[in-house]
Amino acid sequence: MNVTKYSASGNDFVIFHTFRKEDRSELAKNLCDRQEGVGADGLIVLVPHEIYDFEWQFYNADGSVAAMCGNGSRAVAHYAYINNLADKNMKFLTGAGVISCTVDGDIVETELTKPKLIKDYFTEEGYEWILIDTGVPHLVALVEDITKFDKELARKMRQKYNANVNFAKFEDGVLKVRTYERGVEDETLACGTGMCASFLSARNKKFIDSYSKVYPTSNEELEVSFNDDTLFFKGKVKKTFDAIVKV
């Protein structure tokens, strides 16, 4: 089968399109395996849709299904555009709802579904947290030192709340974010919905108004803005290669 590899701010994905919608959990685990497969944080499969440009099936590296992925949405939009599956302004269906994207060269902007507050600020394990759904649930803690990342604590909080876990810091006019992701079960180089959830937490604390540059662990620059209760997330994507794989 033919697949394409993409990187979006350090989040990497295997992508292909097909006419059949089926369970591809095992395929996701095989393709995302970094030793014996292509290697990726997730698998994205595009299938036809009667109303929208397409529908996606998104799988984490462990084969679990995710409703939404911010960086994945930017990668798949670029893939759809260059493969003539959609115009530069597109809408597609995800498990979280309909997502709109705009492609401009290697820059892609995603309009996310409206965020939902799951649990307001609370204190646990020495940190103040907020739990926000920006397509998938995210715990966010604003910290003093972003260089310190307690992976064991992140894993514990991820298991307890079944959410991604983010540590964020606003300094020197930019937001820096580190994320432990469900399905990958480790820190990833970037998480789009996590950066957006962190942006909202910093905004609630009056550090940010309606716009900020954001830097994940990959240190790539992204932009997040908030207008009319809607989050917009923009940054570069990179097609890394096409391949034929045996399955």
Steps between C-alpha positions, in 0.01 A plus 500: 500500500604863444541726801633849565692618805441850639644705782308786657710680758667174595178297519533238228230309316454228242221600258315333214157521334264221402135436411440256786422588860604219734677429827871566450619480862745217433625669184563816701711312754701335225559812291576724800756259648833683491711184481305276261261740329509848348504665843254772603292647780182415310330364189250710304275344237284714270170352379226661287212694654171603340496854643856598588824475304582178684480322833802387693578200714766591754697242699766554763820299481357240740200441272253694712260740329526875565218744427730784399864601452596859428831430330346205320228724361762731347696209352193332353374827351828547314490137385141537375583819313811375318323175409203691351259365759396849615543868417727719714198590714350175623272341757530143620335283761685377809385326816486842667288655224558696182843662461582784262852548362669740262818408312744770392819341369648307792300705754171352614246661734241290680176626651433269792166398645379720786691425823319357802593545865488158667639593842593847624822574685584252774816412694653153493854361535634849575371659177194700405322333207218573261335234282389622157373317192643657184399202287641255753536556879811677632627565850707819517730622776675837471849455643800708599764284330406344167835314481378266774260236374376244751413210271390272784260764631372562147440128455316482833274797417440368147378168642282658769325752274535318165641821353814634340723688745663836429751712686510857368677827571443848359823697489663763279174549315463138384340184633713188542329162534602141573246219455459140609262339250248222537549223249869580465544473879799726503599860449464598134681777316175691454125474556271747325192458715727507807654830395151640448384380842811654656429824315150509651635441851755782460224719359279425802787615721529826299848422365366498144224691325384359166827398331835344584795330340543152645809278517469126573790269585606491133555878533313570176300821499122478481222751544179468701219754498154515656210682336124467559555202731694323223863386507722536195829315481761569230846375407720323247468138396751285316447206269800282574459210256275262302546125538367163397460274803411133539207430732 
